[in-house]
Short mmCIF file of C-alpha atoms in Angstrom, two decimals:
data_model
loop_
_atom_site.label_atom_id
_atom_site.label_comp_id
_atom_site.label_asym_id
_atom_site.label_seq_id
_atom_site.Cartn_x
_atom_site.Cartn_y
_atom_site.Cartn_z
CA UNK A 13 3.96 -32.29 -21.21
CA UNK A 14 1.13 -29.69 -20.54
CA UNK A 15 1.52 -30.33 -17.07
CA UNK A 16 5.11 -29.28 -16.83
CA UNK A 17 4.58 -26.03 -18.95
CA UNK A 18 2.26 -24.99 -16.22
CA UNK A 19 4.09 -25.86 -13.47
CA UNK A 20 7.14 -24.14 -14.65
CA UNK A 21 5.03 -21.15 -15.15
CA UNK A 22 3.63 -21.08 -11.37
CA UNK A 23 6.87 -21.62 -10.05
CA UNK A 24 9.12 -18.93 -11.73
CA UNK A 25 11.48 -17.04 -10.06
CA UNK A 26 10.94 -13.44 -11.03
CA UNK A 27 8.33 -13.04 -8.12
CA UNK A 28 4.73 -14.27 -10.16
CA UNK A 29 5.29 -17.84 -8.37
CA UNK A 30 2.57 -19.34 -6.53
CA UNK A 31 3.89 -18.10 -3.12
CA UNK A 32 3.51 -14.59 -4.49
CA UNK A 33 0.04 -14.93 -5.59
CA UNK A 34 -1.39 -16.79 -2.42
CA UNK A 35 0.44 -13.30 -1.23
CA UNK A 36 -1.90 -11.23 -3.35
CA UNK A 37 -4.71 -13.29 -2.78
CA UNK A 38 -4.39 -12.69 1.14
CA UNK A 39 -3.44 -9.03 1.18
CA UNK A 40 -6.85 -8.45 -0.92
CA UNK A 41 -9.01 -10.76 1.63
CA UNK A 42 -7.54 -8.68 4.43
CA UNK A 43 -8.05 -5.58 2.64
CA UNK A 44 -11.65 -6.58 1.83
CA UNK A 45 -12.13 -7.75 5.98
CA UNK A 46 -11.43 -4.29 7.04
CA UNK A 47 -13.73 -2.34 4.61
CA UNK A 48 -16.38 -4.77 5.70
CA UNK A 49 -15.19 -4.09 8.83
CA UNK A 50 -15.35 -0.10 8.69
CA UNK A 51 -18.63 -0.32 6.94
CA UNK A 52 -19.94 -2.65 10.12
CA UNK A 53 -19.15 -0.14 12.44
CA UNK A 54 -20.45 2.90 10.10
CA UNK A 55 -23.57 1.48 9.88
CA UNK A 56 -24.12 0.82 13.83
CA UNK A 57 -22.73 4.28 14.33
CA UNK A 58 -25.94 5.70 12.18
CA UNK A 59 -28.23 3.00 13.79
CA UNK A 60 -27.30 4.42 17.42
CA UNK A 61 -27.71 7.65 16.37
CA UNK A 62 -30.79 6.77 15.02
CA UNK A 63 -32.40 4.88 18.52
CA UNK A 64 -30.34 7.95 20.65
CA UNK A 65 -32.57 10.54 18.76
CA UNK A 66 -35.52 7.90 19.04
CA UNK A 67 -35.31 7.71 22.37
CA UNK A 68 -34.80 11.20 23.14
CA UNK A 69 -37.71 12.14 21.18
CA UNK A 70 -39.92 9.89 23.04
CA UNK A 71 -38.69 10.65 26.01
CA UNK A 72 -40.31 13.86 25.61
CA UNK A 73 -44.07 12.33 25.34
CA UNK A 74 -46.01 12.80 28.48
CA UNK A 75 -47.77 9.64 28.21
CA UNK A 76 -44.84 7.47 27.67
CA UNK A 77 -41.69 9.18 29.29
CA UNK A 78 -39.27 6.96 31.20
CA UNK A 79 -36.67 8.24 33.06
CA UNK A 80 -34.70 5.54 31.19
CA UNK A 81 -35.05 7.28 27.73
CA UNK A 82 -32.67 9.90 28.50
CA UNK A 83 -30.31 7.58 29.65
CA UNK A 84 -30.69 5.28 26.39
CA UNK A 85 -30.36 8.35 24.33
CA UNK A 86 -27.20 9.71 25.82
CA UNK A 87 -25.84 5.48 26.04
CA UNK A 88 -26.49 5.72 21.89
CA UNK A 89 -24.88 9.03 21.51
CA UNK A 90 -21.82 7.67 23.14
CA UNK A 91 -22.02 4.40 21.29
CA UNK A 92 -22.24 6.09 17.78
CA UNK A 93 -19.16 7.89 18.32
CA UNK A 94 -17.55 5.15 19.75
CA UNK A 95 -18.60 3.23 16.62
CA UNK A 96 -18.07 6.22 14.04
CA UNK A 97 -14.22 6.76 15.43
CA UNK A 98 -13.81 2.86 15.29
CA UNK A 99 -11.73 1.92 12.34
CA UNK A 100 -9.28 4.87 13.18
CA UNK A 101 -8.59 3.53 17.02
CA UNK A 102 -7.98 0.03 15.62
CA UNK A 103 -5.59 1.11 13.56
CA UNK A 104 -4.03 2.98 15.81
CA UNK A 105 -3.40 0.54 18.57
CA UNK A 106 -2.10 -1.66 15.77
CA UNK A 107 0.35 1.02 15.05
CA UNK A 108 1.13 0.73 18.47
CA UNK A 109 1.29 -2.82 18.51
CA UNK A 110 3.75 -3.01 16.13
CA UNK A 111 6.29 -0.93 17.27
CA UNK A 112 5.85 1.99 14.40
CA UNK A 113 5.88 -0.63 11.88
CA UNK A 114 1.82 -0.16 11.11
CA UNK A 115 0.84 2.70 9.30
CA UNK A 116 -2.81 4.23 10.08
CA UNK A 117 -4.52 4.00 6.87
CA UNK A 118 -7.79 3.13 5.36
CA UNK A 119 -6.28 -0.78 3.82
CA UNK A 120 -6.16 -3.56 6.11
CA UNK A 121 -2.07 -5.07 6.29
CA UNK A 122 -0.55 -7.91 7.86
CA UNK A 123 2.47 -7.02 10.40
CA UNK A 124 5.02 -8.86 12.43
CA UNK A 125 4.78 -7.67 16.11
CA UNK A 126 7.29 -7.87 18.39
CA UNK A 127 7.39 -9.13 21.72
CA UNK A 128 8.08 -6.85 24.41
CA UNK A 129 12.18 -7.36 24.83
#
């Protein structure tokens, strides 16, 4: 008798049904994906900044120059803003994607696209 109780509880209509909390569940695992996400591309952003300054700043050493230093410092300049700009280009295109339907935002949401018709 238990059993029933519970089940009649999971699968009420007014929208608190199973379906609408495997809902919930997946809207907060995509919305914790794309902080991880952001946060991923945050920290390489700082770490190329980082090894751009490095490399510029050794690249200045008489002893140990390389003409490739000023080329891996400029490559991790780029990189870092590529990487710092990241999350907003993503969702961007998915705006794009979607035909309007995405909005650019900072939380991660799941959207029908549409074929090209």
């Amino acid at each position: 008798m238990a059993g029933n109780h519970a089940l009649a509880q999971t699968t009420g209509g007014n929208g608190s049904g199973i379906g609408a909390q495997v809902q919930s569940m997946s809207q907060e695992g995509l919305t914790a994906f794309g902080y991880a996400v952001a946060a991923v591309c945050y920290c390489a952003a700082f770490a190329l900044f980082v090894m751009g300054g490095w490399a510029f700043w050794k690249s200045r050493n008489e002893r140990q120059s390389s003409p490739g230093l000023i080329g891996m410092g400029f490559a991790g300049f780029v990189l870092a803003g590529i990487f710092a700009t990241a999350p907003g280009w993503i969702n961007k295109s998915a705006n794009t994607a979607s035909g309007g339907q995405a909005t650019v935002g900072t939380q991660a949401q799941a959207y029908q696209f549409t074929g090209g018709n």
